[in-house]
CSV table of C-alpha atoms and ligand atoms in Angstrom, one decimal:
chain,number,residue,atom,x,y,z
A,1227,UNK,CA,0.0,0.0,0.0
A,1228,UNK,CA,2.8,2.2,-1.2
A,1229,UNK,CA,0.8,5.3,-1.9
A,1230,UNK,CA,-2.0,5.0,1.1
A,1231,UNK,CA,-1.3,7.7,3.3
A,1232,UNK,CA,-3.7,6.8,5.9
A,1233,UNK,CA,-7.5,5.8,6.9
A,1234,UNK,CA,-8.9,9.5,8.1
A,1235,UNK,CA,-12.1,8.9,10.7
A,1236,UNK,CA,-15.0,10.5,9.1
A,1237,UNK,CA,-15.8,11.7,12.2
A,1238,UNK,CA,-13.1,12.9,14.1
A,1239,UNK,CA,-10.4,13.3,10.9
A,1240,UNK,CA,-7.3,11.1,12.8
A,1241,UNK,CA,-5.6,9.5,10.5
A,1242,UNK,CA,-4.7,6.0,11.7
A,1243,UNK,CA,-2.0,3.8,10.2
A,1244,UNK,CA,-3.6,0.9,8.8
A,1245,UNK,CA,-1.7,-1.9,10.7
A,1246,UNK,CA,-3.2,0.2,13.7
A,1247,UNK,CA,-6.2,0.0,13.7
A,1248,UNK,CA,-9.1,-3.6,12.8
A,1249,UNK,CA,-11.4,-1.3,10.8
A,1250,UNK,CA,-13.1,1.5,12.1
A,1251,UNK,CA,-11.8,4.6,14.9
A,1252,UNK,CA,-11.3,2.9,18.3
A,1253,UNK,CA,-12.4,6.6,19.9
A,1254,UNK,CA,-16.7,6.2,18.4
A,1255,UNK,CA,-16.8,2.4,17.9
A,1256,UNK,CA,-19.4,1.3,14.6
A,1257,UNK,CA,-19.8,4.9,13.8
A,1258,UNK,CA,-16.2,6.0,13.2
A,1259,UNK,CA,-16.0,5.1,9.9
A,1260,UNK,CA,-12.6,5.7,8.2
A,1261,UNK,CA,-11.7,6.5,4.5
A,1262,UNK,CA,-9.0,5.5,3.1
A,1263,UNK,CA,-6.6,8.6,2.3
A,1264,UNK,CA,-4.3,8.3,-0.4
A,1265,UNK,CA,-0.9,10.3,-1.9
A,1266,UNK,CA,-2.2,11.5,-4.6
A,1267,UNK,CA,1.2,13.2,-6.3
A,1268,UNK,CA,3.1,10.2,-5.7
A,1269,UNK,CA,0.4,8.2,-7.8
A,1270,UNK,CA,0.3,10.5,-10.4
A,1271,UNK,CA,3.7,10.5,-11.1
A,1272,UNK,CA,3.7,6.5,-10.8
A,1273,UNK,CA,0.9,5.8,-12.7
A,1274,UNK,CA,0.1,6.6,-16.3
A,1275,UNK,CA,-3.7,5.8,-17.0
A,1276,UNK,CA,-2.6,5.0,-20.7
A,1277,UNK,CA,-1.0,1.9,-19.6
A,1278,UNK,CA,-3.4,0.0,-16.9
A,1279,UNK,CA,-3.6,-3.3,-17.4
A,1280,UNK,CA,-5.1,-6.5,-15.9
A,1281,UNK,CA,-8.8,-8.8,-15.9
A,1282,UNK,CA,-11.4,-6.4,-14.9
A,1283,UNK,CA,-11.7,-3.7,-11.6
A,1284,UNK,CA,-7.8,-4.9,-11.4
A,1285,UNK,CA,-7.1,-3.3,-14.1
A,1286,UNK,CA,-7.0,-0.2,-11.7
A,1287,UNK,CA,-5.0,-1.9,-9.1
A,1288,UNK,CA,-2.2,0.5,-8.7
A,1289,UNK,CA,-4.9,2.8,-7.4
A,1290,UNK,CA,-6.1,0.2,-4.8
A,1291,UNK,CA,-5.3,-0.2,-1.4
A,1292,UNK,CA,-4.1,-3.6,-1.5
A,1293,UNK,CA,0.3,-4.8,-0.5
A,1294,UNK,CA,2.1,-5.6,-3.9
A,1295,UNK,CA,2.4,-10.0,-3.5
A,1296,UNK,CA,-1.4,-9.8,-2.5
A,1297,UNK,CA,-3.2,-12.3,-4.5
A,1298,UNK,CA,-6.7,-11.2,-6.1
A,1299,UNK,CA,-9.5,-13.6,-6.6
A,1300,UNK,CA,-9.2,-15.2,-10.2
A,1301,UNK,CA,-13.1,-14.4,-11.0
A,1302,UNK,CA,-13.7,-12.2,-13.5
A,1303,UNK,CA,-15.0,-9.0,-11.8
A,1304,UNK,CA,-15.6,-5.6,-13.0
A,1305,UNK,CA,-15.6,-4.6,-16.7
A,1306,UNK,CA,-19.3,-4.5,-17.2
A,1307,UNK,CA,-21.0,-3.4,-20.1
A,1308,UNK,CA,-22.3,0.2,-20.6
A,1309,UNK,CA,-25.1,0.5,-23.3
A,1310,UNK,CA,-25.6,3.9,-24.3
A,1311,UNK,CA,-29.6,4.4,-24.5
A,1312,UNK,CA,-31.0,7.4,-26.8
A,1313,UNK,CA,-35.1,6.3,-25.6
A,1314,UNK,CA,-34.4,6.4,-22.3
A,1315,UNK,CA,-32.5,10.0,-22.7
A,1316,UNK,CA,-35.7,11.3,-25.1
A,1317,UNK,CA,-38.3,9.7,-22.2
A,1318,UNK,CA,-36.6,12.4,-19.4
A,1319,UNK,CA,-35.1,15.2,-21.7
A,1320,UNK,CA,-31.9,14.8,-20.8
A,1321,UNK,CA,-29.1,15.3,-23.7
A,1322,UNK,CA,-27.5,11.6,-23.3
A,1323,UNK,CA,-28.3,8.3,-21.2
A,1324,UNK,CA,-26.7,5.4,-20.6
A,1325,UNK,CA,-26.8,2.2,-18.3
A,1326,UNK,CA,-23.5,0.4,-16.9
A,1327,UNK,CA,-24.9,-3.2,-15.9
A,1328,UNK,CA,-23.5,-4.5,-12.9
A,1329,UNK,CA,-25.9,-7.2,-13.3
A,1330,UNK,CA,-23.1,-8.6,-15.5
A,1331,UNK,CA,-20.7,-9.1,-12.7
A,1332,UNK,CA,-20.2,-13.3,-11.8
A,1333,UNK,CA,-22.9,-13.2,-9.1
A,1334,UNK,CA,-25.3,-10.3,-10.5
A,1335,UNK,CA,-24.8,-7.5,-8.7
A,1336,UNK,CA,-22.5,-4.3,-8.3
A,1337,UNK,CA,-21.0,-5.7,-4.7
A,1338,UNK,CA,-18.8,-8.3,-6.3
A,1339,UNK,CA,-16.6,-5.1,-6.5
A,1340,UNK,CA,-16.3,-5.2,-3.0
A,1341,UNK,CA,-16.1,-8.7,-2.7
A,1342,UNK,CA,-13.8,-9.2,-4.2
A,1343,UNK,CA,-11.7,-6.6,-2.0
A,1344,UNK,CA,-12.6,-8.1,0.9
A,1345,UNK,CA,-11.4,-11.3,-0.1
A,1346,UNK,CA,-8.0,-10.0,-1.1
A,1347,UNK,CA,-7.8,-8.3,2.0
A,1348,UNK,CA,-8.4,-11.0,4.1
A,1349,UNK,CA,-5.8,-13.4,2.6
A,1350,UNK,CA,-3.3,-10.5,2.7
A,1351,UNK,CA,-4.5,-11.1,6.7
A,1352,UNK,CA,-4.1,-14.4,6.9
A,1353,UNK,CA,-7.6,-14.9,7.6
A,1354,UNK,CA,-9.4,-18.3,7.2
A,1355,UNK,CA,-12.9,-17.2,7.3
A,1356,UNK,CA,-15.1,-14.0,6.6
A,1357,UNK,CA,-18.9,-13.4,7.6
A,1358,UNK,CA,-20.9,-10.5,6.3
A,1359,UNK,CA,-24.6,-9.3,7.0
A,1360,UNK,CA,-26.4,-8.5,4.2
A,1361,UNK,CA,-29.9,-8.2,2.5
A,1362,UNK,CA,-29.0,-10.4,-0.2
A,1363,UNK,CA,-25.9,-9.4,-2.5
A,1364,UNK,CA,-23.2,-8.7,-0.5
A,1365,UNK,CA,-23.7,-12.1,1.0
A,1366,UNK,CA,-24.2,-13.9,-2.7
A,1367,UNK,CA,-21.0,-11.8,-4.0
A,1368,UNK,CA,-19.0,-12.7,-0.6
A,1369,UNK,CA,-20.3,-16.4,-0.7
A,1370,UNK,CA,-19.4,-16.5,-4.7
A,1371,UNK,CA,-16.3,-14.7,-4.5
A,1372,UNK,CA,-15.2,-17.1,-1.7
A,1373,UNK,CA,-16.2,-20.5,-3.6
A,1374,UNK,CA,-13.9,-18.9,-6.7
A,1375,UNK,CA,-11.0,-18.9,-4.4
A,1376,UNK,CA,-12.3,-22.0,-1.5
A,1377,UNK,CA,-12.7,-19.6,1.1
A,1378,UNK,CA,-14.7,-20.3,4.0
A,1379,UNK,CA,-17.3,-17.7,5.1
A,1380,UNK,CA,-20.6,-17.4,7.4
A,1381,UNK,CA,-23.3,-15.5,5.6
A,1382,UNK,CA,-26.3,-13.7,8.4
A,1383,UNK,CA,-29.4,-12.4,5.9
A,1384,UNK,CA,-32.6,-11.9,6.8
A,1385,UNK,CA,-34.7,-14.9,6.1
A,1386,UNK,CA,-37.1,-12.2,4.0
A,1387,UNK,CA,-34.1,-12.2,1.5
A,1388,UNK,CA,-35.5,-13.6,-2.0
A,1389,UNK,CA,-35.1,-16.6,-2.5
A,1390,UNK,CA,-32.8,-16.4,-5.5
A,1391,UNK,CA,-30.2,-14.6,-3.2
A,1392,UNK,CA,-30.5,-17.4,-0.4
A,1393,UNK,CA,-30.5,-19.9,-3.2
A,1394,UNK,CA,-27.2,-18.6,-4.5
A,1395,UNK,CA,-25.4,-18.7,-0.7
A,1396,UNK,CA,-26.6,-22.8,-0.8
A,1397,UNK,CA,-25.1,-23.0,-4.4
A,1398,UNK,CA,-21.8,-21.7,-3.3
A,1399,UNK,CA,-21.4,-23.7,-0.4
A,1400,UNK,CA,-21.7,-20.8,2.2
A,1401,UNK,CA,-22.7,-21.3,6.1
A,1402,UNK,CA,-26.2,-19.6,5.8
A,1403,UNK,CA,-27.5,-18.0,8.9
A,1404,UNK,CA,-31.8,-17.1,8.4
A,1405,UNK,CA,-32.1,-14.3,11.2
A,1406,UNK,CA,-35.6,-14.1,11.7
A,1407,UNK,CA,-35.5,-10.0,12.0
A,1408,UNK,CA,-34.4,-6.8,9.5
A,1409,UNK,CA,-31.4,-6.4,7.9
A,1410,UNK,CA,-30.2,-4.7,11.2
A,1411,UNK,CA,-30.7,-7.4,13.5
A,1412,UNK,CA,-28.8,-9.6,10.7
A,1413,UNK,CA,-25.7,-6.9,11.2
A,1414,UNK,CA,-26.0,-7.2,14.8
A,1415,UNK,CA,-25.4,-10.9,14.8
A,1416,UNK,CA,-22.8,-10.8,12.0
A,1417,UNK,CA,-20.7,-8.0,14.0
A,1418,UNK,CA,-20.9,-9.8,17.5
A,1419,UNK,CA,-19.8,-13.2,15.6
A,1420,UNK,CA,-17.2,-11.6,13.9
A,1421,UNK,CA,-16.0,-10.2,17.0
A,1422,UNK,CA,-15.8,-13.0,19.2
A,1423,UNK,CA,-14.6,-15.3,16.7
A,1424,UNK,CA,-11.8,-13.2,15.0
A,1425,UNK,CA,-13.3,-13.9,11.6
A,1426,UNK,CA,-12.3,-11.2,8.6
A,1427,UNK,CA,-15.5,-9.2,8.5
A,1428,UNK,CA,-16.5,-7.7,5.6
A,1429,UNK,CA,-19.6,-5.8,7.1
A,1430,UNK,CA,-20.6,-2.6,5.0
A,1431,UNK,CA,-19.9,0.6,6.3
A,1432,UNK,CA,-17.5,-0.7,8.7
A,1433,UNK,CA,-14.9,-2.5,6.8
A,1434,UNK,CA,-13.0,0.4,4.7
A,1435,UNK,CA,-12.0,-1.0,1.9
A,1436,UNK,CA,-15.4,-1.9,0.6
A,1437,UNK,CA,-15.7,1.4,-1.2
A,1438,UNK,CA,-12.8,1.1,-2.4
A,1439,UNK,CA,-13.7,-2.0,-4.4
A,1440,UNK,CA,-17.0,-0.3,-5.3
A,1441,UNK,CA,-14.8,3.1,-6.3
A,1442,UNK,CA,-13.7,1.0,-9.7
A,1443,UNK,CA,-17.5,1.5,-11.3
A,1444,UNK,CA,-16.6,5.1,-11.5
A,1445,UNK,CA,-13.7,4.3,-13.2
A,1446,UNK,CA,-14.5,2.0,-15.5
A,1447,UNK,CA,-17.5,5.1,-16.5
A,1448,UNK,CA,-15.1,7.7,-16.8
A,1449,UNK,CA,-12.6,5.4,-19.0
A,1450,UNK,CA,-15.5,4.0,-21.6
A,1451,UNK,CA,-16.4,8.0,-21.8
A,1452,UNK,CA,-12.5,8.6,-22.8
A,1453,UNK,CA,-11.6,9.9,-19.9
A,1454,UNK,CA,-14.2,12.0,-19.1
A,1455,UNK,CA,-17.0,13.0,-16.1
A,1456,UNK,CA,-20.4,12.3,-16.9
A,1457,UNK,CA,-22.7,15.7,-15.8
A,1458,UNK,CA,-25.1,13.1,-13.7
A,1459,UNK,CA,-25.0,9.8,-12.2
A,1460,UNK,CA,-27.7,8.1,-10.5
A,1461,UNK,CA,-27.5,5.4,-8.0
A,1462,UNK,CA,-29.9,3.6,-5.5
A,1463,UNK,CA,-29.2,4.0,-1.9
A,1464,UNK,CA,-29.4,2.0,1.5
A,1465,UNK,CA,-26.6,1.9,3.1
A,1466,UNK,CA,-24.9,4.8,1.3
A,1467,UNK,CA,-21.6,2.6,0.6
A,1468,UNK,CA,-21.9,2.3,-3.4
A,1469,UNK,CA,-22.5,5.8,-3.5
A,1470,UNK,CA,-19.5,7.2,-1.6
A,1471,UNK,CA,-17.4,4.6,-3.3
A,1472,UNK,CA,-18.6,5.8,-6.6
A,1473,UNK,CA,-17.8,9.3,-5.1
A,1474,UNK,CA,-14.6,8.1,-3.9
A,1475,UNK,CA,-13.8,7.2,-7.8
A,1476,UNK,CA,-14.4,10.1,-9.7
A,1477,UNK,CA,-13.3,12.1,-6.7
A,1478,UNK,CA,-9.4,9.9,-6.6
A,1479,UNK,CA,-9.6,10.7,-10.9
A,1480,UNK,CA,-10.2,14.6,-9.9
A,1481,UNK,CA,-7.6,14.7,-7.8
A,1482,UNK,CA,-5.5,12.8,-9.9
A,1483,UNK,CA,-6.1,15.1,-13.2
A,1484,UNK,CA,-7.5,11.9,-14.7
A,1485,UNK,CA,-10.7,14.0,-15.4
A,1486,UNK,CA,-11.6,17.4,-14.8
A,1487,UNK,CA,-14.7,17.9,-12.9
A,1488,UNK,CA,-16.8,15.6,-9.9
A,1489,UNK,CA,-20.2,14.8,-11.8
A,1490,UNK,CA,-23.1,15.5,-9.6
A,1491,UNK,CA,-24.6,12.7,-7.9
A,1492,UNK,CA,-28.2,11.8,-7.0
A,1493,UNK,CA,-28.7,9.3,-4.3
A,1494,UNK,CA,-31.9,7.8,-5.1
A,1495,UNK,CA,-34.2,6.3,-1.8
A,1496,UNK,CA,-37.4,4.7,-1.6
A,1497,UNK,CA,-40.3,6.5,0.0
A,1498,UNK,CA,-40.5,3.6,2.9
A,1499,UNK,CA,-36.2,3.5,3.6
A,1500,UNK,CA,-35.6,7.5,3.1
A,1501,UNK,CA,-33.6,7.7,6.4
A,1502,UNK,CA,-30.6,9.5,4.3
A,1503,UNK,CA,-32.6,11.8,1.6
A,1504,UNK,CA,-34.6,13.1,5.1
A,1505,UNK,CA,-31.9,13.5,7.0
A,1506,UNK,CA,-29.9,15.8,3.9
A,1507,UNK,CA,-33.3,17.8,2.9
A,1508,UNK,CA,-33.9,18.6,6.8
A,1509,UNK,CA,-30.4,19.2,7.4
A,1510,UNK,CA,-30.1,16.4,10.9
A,1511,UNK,CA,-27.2,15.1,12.3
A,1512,UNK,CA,-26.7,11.5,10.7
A,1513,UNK,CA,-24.5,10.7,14.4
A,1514,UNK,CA,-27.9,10.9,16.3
A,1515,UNK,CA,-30.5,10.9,14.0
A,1516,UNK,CA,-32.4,7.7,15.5
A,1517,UNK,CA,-33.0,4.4,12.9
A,1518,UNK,CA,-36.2,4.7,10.6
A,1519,UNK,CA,-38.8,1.2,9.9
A,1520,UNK,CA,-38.0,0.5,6.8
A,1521,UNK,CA,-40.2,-1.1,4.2
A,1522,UNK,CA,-39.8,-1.2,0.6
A,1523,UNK,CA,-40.2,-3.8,-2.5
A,1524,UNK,CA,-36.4,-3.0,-3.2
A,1525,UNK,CA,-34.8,-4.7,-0.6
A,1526,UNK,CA,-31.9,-4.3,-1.3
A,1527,UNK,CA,-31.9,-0.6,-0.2
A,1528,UNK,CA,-34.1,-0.9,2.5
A,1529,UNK,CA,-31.8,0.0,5.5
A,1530,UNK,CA,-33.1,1.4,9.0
A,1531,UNK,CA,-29.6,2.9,9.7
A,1532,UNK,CA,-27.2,3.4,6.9
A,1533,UNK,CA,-24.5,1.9,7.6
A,1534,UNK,CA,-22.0,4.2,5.4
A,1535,UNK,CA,-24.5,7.5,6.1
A,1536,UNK,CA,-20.9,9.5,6.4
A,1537,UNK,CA,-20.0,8.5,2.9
A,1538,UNK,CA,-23.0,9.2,1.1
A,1539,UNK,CA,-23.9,12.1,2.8
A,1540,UNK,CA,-20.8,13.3,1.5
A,1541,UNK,CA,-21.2,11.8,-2.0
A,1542,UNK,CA,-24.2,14.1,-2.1
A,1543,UNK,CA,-22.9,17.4,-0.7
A,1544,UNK,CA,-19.5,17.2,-2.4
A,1545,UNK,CA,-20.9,16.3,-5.9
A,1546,UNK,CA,-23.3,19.1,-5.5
A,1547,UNK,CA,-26.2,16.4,-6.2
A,1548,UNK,CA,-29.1,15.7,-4.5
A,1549,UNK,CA,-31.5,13.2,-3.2
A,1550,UNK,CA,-34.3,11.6,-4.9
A,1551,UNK,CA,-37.0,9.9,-3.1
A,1552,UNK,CA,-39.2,7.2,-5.4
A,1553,UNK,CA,-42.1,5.4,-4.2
A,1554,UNK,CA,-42.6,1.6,-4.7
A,1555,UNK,CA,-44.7,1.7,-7.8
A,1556,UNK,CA,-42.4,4.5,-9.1
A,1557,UNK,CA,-39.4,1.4,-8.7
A,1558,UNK,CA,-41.8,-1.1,-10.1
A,1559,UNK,CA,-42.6,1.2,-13.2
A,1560,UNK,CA,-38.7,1.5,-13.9
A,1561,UNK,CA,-38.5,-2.1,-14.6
A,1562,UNK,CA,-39.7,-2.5,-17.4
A,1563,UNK,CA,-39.5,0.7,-18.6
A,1564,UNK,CA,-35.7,0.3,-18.5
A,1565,UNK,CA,-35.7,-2.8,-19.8
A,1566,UNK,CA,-37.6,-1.9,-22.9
A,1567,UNK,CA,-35.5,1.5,-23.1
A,1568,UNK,CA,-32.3,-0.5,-23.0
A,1569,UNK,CA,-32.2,-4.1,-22.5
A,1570,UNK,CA,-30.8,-3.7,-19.2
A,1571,UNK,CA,-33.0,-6.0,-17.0
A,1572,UNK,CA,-32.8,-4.8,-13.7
A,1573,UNK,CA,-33.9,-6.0,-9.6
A,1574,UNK,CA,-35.8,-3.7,-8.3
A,1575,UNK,CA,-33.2,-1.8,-6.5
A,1576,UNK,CA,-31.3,-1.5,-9.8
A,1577,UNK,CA,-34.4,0.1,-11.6
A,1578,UNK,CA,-34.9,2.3,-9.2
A,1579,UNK,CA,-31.7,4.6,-10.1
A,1580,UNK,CA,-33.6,4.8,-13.4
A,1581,UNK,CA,-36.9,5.8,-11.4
A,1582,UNK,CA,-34.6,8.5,-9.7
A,1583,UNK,CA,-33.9,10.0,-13.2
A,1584,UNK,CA,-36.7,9.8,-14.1
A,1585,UNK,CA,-37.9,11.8,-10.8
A,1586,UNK,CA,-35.3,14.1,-11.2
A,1587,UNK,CA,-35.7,15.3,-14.7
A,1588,UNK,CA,-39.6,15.9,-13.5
A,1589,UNK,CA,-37.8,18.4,-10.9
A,1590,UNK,CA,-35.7,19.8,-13.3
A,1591,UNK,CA,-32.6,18.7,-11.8
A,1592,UNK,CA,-31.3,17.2,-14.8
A,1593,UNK,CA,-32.7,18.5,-18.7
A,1594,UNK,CA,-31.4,18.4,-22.4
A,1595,UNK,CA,-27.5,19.4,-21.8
A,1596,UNK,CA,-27.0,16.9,-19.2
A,1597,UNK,CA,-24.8,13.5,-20.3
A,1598,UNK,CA,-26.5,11.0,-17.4
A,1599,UNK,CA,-25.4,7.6,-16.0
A,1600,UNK,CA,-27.9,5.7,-14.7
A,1601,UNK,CA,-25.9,2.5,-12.2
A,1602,UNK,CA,-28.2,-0.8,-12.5
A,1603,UNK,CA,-26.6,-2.4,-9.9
A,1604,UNK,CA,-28.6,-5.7,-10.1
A,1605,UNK,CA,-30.2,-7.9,-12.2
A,1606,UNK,CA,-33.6,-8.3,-12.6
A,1607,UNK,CA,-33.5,-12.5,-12.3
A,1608,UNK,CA,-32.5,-11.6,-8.6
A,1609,UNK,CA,-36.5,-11.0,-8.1
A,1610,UNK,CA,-38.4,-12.7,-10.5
A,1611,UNK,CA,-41.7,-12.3,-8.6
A,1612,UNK,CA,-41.1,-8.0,-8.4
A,1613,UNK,CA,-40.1,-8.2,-12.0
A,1614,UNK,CA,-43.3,-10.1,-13.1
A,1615,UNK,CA,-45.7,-8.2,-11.2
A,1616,UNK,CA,-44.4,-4.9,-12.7
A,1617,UNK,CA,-44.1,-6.3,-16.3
A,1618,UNK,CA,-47.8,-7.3,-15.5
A,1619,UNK,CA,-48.9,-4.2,-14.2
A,1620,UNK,CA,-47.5,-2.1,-17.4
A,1621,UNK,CA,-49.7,-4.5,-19.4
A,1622,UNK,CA,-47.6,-7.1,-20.6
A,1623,UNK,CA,-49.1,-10.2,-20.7
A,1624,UNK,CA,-48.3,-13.7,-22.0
A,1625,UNK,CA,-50.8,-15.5,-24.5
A,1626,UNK,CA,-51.8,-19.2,-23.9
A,1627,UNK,CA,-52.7,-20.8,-26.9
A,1628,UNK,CA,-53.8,-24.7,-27.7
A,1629,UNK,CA,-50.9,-26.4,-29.5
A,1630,UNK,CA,-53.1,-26.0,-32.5
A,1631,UNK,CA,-52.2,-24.1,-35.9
A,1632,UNK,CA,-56.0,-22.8,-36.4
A,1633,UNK,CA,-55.2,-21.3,-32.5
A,1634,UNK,CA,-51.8,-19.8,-33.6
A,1635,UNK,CA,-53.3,-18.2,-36.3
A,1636,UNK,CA,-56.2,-16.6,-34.6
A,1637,UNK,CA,-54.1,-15.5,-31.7
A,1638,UNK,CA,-51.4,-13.9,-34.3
A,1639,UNK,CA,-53.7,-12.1,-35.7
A,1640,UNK,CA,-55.7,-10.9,-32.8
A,1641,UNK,CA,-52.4,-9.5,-31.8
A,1642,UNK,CA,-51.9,-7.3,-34.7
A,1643,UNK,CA,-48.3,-7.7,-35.4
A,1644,UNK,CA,-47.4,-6.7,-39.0
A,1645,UNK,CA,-46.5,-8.9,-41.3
A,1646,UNK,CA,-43.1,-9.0,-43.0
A,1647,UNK,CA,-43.5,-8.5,-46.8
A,1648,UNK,CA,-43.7,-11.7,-48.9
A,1649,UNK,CA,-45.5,-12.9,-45.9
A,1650,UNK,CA,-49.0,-12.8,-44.6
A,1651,UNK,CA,-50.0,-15.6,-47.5
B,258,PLP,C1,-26.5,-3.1,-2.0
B,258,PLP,C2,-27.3,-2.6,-3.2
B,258,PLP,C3,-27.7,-1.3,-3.3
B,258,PLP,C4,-27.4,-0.2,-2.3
B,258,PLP,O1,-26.1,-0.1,-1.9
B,258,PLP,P1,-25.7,0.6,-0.5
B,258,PLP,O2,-24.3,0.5,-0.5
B,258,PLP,O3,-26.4,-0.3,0.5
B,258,PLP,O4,-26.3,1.9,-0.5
B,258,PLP,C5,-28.4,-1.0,-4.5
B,258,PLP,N1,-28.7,-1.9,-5.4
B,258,PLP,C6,-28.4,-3.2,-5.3
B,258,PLP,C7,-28.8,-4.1,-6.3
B,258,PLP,C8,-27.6,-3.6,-4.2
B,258,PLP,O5,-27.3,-4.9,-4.1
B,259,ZN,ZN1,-12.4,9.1,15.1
């Protein structure tokens, strides 16, 4: 870690050494959340962006807090697709639109970035097992990230997860732990079993380097763009740590004259898990604002406390952003109305950065000179039964015929498609 300076609490600004300290400031326990600080005119004059190489987010590895003979994981992460979609930029009036797909990633969702990190960084520890909390992905990108390497790990999710999430921890081979609670009594457990036991934990918002493995999206968006900073990017919120790590990104590309100015970024919330977009539109103290109930068909940003509420607080306020707030049907809508704009098949929580920009360009916070990234952090077969219901309710509907020619042909033409010419005889 040659050109990490430091991790700098978010809350009292020490810098601690990293062999000092587990992972967060000793002096305000869970809350003292530390960012990793880094020299940023030694790495300029070490790195030249022209010649990055290596498979995916390690491509960017000299800008990565991680000792030189560390291993990485040997599954593809990172590189996702971004599909430039002129519908979806006519649809809000903005100039340009397009969708990076982290449902690509090996287990379908944007924290395999971070998985991947926390995997590296607990070989480099010696570790022999990690444990995360999670509402669904972090757990499925730890528990495939670990199978890729033969890791063992200990995975606490609610047992409201989807079933597609839990089905992937019993695929990889994971120790599964249903806590019959929220995502924050899952946490609890998961932080008291990581203490006692000395496991690595890779816990959101408490170990540091997990925005750092998220902070490669915003790289690989600046690179496809040559090298240069969107005007908006929208991401879905819970626990705030994708957004400050895709803050963290373009902010370590600013500062390394990589590109020249921070794209504003909107933190998108649902209605029922808003605790952040309240807290930044009433101006409270995230340190003692109390938890919220939260309750929303994106689960995987439905978070009582924000775990990284520091970091994407900051994210928002730095960026000169804002926060969005979309209701349930307003994230249902986006499902297929991205998917049809794009081809980008997202989970609920995915779609909902699309609902956000969709929101926003109804506020006129974004219009026709603005080049806009919307983040689909998830893919939609995570949640088939959200997916469905939404397709359903914007109409779509599946025909059942008899496996009859005389029913093909009157249920073709009662369904008014035209017919090719030469054909139609
Ligand atoms: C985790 C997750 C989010 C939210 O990320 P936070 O860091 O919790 O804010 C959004 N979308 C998907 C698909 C996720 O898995
Ligand atoms: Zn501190």
């Amino acid at each position: 870690m040659e050109h990490v300076l430091g991790l700098d609490c978010l809350v009292c600004g020490e810098r601690h050494d990293p062999g000092a300290i587990d992972y967060v400031c000793p002096r305000h326990g869970e809350d003292g959340i530390v960012d990793v600080a880094y020299d940023y005119p030694g790495l300029r004059a070490a790195v030249d962006r022209d010649a990055l190489s290596g498979p995916g987010m390690w491509r960017y590895r000299p800008l990565l807090p991680l000792e030189p003979p560390t291993a990485v994981p040997p599954i593809l992460v990172g590189a996702t697709p971004m599909h430039e979609a002129p519908r979806l930029a006519r649809a809000t009036g903005t100039g340009r639109v397009w969708v990076k797909d982290e449902g690509r990633q090996p287990t379908a969702s944007l924290k395999d970035r971070a998985s991947a990190m926390a995997v590296a960084k607990a070989a480099e520890a010696g570790a022999r097992v990690i444990t995360t909390s999670s509402t669904g992905n972090a757990a499925a990108a730890l528990a495939g990230i670990c199978a890729s390497v033969g890791m063992a790990n200990v995975i606490f999710v609610p047992a409201s997860a989807p079933p597609a999430k839990v089905t992937q921890l019993l695929a990889y081979g994971s120790t599964v732990l249903l806590v019959d609670g929220v995502y924050d009594d899952a946490v609890a457990l998961a932080m008291r079993a990581a203490a006692t036991r000395g496991w690595y934990n890779r816990t959101t918002g408490f170990n540091p380097y997990m925005s750092e493995g998220k902070k490669t999206a915003s790289y690989e968006i600046a690179e496809d763009l040559g090298w240069q900073a969107p005007d908006a990017v929208f991401v879905s919120v819970g626990d705030g740590c994708i957004i400050g790590g895709v803050h963290k990104g373009f902010a370590d590309l600013v500062a390394l004259g990589w590109i020249d100015r921070m794209p504003r970024i909107y933190g998108v919330q649902a209605a029922g898990s808003a605790y952040l977009a309240d807290a930044w539109s009433r101006g409270e103290d995230v340190l003692t604002k109390p938890p919220i109930q939260a309750d929303t068909v994106a689960d995987s940003i439905s978070a009582g406390l924000p775990r990284d509420r520091i970091k994407a607080l900051r994210a928002v306020e730095d960026s000169e952003g804002a926060f969005v707030v979309v209701s349930d049907d307003q994230i249902l809508a986006a499902i297929p109305a991205m998917a049809r704009g794009s081809g980008v098949f997202g989970e609920p929580a995915g779609a909902a950065a699309y609902a956000g920009l969709v929101e926003a360009s109804r506020l006129g916070l974004v219009g026709e000179h603005d080049r806009v990234v919307v983040l689909n952090t998830g893919s939609g077969l995570k949640d088939v039964a959200s997916a469905r219901a939404a397709a359903e309710a914007a109409g779509a509907e599946a025909v059942l015929i008899s496996a009859d020619v005389a029913a093909l042909d009157e249920a073709l033409d009662r369904l008014d498609i035209p017919n090719e010419p030469g054909g139609g005889s």
